[in-house]
Tab-separated table of C-alpha atoms and ligand atoms in Angstrom:
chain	number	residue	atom	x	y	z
E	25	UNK	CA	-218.033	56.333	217.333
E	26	UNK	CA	-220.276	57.661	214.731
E	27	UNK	CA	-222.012	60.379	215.365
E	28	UNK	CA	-226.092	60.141	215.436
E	29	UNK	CA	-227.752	60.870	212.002
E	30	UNK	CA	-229.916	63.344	211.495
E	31	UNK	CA	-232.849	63.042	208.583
E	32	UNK	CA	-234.841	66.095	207.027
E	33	UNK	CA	-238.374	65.164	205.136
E	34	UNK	CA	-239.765	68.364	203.986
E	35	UNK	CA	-242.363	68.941	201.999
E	36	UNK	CA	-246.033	70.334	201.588
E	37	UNK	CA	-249.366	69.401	203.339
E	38	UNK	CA	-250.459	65.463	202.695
E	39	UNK	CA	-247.593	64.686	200.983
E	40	UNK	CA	-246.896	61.579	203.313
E	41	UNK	CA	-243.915	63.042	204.899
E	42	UNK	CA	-245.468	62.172	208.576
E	43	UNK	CA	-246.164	58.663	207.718
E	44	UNK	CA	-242.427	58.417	206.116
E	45	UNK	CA	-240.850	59.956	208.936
E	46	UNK	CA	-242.677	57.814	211.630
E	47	UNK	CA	-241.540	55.032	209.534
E	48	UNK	CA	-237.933	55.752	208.767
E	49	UNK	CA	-237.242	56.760	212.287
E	50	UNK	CA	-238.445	53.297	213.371
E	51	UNK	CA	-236.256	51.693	211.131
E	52	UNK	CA	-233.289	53.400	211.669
E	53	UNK	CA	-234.158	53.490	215.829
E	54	UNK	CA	-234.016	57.208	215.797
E	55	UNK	CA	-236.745	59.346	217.481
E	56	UNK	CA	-239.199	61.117	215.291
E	57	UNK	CA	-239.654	65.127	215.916
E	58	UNK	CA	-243.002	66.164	214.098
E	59	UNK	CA	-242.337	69.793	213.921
E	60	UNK	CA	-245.858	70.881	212.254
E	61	UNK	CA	-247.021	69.234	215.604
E	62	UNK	CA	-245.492	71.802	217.388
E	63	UNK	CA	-246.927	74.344	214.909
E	64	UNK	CA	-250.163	73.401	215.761
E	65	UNK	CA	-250.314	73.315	219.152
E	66	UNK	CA	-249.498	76.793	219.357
E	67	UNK	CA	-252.284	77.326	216.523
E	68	UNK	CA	-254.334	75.563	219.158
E	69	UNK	CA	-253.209	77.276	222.327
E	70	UNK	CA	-253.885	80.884	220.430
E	71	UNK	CA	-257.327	79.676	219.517
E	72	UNK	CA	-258.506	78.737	222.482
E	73	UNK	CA	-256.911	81.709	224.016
E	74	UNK	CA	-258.204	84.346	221.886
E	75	UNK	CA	-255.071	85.310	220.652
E	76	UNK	CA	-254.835	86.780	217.498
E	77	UNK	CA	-253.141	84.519	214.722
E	78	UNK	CA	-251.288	87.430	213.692
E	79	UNK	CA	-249.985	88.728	216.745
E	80	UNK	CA	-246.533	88.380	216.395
E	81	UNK	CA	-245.369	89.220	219.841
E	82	UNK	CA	-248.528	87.815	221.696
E	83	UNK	CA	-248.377	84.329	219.793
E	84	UNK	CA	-244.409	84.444	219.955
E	85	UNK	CA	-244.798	84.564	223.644
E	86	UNK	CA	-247.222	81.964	223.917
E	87	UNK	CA	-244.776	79.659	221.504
E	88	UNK	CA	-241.753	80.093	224.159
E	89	UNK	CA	-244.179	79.511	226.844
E	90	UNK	CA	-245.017	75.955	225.906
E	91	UNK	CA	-243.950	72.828	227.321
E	92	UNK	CA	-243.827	70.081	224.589
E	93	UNK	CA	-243.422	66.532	225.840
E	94	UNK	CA	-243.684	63.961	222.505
E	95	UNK	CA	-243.928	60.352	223.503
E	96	UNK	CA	-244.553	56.729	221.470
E	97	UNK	CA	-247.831	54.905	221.890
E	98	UNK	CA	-246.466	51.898	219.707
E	99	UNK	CA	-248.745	53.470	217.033
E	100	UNK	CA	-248.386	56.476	216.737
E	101	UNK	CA	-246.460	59.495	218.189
E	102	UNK	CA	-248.775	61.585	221.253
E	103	UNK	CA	-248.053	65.227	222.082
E	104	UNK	CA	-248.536	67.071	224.778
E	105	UNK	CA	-248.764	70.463	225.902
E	106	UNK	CA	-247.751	71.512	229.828
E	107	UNK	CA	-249.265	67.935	230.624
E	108	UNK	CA	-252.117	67.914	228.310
E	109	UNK	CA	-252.551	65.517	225.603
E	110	UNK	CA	-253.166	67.520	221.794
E	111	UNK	CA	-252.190	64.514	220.157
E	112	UNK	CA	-255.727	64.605	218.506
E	113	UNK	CA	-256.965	68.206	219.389
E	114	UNK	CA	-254.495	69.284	216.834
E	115	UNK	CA	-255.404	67.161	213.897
E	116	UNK	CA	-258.532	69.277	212.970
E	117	UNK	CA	-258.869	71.406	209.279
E	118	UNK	CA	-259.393	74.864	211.720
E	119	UNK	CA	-255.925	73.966	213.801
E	120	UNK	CA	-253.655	73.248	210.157
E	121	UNK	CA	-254.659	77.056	208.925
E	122	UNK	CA	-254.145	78.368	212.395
E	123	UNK	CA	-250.953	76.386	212.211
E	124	UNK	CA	-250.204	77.968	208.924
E	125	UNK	CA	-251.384	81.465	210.168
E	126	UNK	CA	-248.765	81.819	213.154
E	127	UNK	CA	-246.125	79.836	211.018
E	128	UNK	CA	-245.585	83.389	209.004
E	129	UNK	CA	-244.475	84.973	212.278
E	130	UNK	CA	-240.792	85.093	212.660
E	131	UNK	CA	-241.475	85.030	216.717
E	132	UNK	CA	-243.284	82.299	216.382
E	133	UNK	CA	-240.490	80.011	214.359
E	134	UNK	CA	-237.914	81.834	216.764
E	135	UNK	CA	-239.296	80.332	219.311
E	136	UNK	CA	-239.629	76.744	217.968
E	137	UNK	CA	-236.224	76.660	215.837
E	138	UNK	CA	-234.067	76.077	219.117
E	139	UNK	CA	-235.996	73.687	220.809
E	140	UNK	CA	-236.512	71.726	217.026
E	141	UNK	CA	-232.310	71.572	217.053
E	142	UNK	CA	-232.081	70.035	220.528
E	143	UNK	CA	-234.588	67.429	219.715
E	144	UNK	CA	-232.159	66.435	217.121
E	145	UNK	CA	-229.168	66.469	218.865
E	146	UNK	CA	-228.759	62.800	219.438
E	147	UNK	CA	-230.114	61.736	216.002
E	148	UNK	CA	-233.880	61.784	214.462
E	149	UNK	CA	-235.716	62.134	211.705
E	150	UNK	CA	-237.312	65.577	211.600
E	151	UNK	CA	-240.299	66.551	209.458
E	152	UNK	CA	-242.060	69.865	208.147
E	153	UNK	CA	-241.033	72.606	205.664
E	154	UNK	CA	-237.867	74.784	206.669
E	155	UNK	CA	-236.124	71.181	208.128
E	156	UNK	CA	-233.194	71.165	205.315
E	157	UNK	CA	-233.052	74.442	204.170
E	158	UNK	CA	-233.203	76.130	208.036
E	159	UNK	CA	-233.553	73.856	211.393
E	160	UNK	CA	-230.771	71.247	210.141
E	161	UNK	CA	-229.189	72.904	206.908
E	162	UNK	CA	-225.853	70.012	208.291
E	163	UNK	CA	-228.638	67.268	207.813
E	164	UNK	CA	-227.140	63.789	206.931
E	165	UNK	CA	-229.733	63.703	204.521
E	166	UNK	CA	-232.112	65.599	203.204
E	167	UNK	CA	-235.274	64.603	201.175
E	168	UNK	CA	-238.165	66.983	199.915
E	169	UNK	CA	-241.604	64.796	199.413
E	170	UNK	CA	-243.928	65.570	197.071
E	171	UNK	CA	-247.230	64.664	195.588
E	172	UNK	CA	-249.848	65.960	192.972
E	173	UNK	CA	-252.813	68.334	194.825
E	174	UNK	CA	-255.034	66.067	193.293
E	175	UNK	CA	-253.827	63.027	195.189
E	176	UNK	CA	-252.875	64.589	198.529
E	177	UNK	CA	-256.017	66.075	198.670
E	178	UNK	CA	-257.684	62.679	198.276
E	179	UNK	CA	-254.966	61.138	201.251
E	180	UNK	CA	-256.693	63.908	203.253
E	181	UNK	CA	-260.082	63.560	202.704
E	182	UNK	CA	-259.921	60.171	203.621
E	183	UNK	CA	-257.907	61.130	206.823
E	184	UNK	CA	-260.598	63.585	207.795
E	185	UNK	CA	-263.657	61.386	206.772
E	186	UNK	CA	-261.864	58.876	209.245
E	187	UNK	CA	-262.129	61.135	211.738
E	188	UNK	CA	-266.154	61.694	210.689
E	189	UNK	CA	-265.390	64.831	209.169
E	190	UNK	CA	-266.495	64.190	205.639
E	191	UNK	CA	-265.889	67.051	203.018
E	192	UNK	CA	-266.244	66.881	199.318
E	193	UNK	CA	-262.677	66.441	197.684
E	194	UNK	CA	-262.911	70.120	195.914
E	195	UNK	CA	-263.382	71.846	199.174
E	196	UNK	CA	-259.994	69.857	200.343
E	197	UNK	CA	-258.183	70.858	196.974
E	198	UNK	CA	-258.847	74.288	197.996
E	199	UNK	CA	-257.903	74.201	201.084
E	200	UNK	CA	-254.795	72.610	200.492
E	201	UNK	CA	-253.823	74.810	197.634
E	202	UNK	CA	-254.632	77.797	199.713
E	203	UNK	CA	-252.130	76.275	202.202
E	204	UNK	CA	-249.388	75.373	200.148
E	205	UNK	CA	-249.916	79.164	198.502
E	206	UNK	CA	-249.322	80.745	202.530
E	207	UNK	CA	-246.154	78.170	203.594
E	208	UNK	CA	-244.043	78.317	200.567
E	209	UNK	CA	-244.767	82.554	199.627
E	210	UNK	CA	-244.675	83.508	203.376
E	211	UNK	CA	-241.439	85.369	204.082
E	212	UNK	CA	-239.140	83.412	206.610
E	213	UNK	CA	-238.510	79.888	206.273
E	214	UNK	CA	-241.092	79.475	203.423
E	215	UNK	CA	-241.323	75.974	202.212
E	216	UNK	CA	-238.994	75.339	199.464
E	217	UNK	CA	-236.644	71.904	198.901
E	218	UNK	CA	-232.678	72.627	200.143
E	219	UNK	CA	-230.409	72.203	197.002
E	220	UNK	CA	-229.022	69.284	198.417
E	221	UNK	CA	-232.128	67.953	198.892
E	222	UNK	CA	-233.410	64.259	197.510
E	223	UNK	CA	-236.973	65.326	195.704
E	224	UNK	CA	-239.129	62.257	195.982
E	225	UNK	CA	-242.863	61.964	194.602
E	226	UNK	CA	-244.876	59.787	196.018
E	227	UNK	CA	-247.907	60.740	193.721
E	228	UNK	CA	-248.230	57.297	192.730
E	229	UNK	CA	-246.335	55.095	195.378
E	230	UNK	CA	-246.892	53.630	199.092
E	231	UNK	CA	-245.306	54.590	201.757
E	232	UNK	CA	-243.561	51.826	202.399
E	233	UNK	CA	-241.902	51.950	198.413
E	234	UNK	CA	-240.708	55.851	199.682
E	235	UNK	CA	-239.497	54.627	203.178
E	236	UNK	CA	-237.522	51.736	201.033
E	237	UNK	CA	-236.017	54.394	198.949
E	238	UNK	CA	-235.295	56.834	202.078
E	239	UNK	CA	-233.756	53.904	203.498
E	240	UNK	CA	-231.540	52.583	200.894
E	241	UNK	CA	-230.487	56.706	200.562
E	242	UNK	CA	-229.443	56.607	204.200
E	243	UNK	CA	-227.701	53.648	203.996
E	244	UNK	CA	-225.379	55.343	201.401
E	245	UNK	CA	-224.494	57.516	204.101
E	246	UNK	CA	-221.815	57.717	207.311
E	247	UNK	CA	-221.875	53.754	206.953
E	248	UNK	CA	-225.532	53.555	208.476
E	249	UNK	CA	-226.749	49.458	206.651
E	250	UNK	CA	-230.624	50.510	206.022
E	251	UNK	CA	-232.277	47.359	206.822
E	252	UNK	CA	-233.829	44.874	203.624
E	253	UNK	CA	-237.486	44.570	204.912
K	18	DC	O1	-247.249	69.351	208.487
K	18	DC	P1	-248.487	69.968	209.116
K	18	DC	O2	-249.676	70.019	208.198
K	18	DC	O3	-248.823	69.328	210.420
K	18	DC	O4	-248.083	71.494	209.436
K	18	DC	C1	-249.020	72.449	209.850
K	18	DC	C2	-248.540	73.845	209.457
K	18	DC	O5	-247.395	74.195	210.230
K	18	DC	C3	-248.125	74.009	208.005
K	18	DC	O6	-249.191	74.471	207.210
K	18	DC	C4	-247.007	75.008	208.054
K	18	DC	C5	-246.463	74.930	209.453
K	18	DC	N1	-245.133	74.329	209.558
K	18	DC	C6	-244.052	75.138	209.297
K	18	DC	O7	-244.212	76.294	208.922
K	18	DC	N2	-242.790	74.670	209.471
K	18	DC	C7	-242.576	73.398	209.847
K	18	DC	N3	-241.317	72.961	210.012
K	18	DC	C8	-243.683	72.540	210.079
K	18	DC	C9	-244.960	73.038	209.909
């Protein structure tokens, strides 16, 4: 029997890697682990807790203490914390930077890293920043999305306007540049592509042309036939 694949999509904020994912990993029938989900929620948690973002002990703790439970709405991919439902609690501008703040603290991805590997045990399609280069470094396959600032800040402009938080595209730029700056010069796990890594840009293509590509990639290996639609 084969054994399950496992798919990395790294890459920085906006680039469409949770869009990909979702869609590869429906493709393929293999769960989908969003990993800066899990980032998040513990931004959240330490928030709402009063916990300082750089805390490394306190928000460690608080990492190893949660309960994460994803599920599949048929849209879209819900998570929940010790029963309660972040799935859009954790989608706000204020959550990403606290997600970025406690993502510097080794603690913080010590706590996450082991529970990140057992989600992927049985095959999935994993996606954040460290996924090839330090959660699955044996991925089947590895790909590291991209996109000009200029575009993913647009993508997330739109995303937040959706959600009727409407913010002129230079204040997004920053934003995004500032986060970019903290995930790939922070010390452990920054975000940087794995050597074996694919590098796909999806600056000026949809989704579904970068799943197509991801797909045709995976069905080059362990025998896996990517599907033709
Ligand atoms: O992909 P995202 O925007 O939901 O991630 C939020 C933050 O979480 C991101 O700025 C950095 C951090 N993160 C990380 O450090 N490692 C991961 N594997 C995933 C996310």
């Amino acid at each position: 029997m084969q054994s399950p694949l496992s798919i990395a999509i790294d890459g920085p904020a906006s680039s469409g890697k949770g869009t990909v994912a979702r869609m590869v990993a429906h493709a393929l029938n293999l769960s989908y682990v969003d990993t800066g989900a899990m980032y998040r929620s513990v931004g959240l948690r330490a928030l709402e807790l009063g916990i300082r973002t750089t805390d490394g002990p306190a928000v460690g703790a608080l990492a190893a203490s949660l309960n994460f439970a994803f599920s599949w709405d048929g849209a879209r991919l819900r998570v929940a914390v010790d029963g309660e439902d972040l799935t859009k609690a954790i989608r706000t501008e204020r959550v990403g930077q606290a997600a970025s703040d406690v993502a510097v603290l080794v603690e913080v991805r010590a706590a996450l890293l082991e529970l990140q590997r057992e989600l992927a045990k049985n095959g999935a399609v994993l996606d954040g920043r460290d996924i090839g280069t330090v959660v699955l470094p044996d991925a089947d396959l590895k790909v590291y999305l991209d996109a000009s600032p200029e575009v993913r800040a647009s993508r997330r402009r739109d995303e937040l306007a959706a959600r009727g938080d409407h913010r002129p595209l230079e204040a997004v730029l920053r934003d995004i540049l500032a986060r970019d700056a903290q995930d790939s010069g922070r010390e452990h796990a920054p975000l940087c592509a794995a050597a074996d890594a694919v590098r796909i840009d999806s600056t000026h293509r949809t989704p579904q042309q970068v799943v197509t590509e991801i797909l045709r990639l995976a069905g080059q290996i362990g025998g896996v036939s990517a599907p033709t639609t």
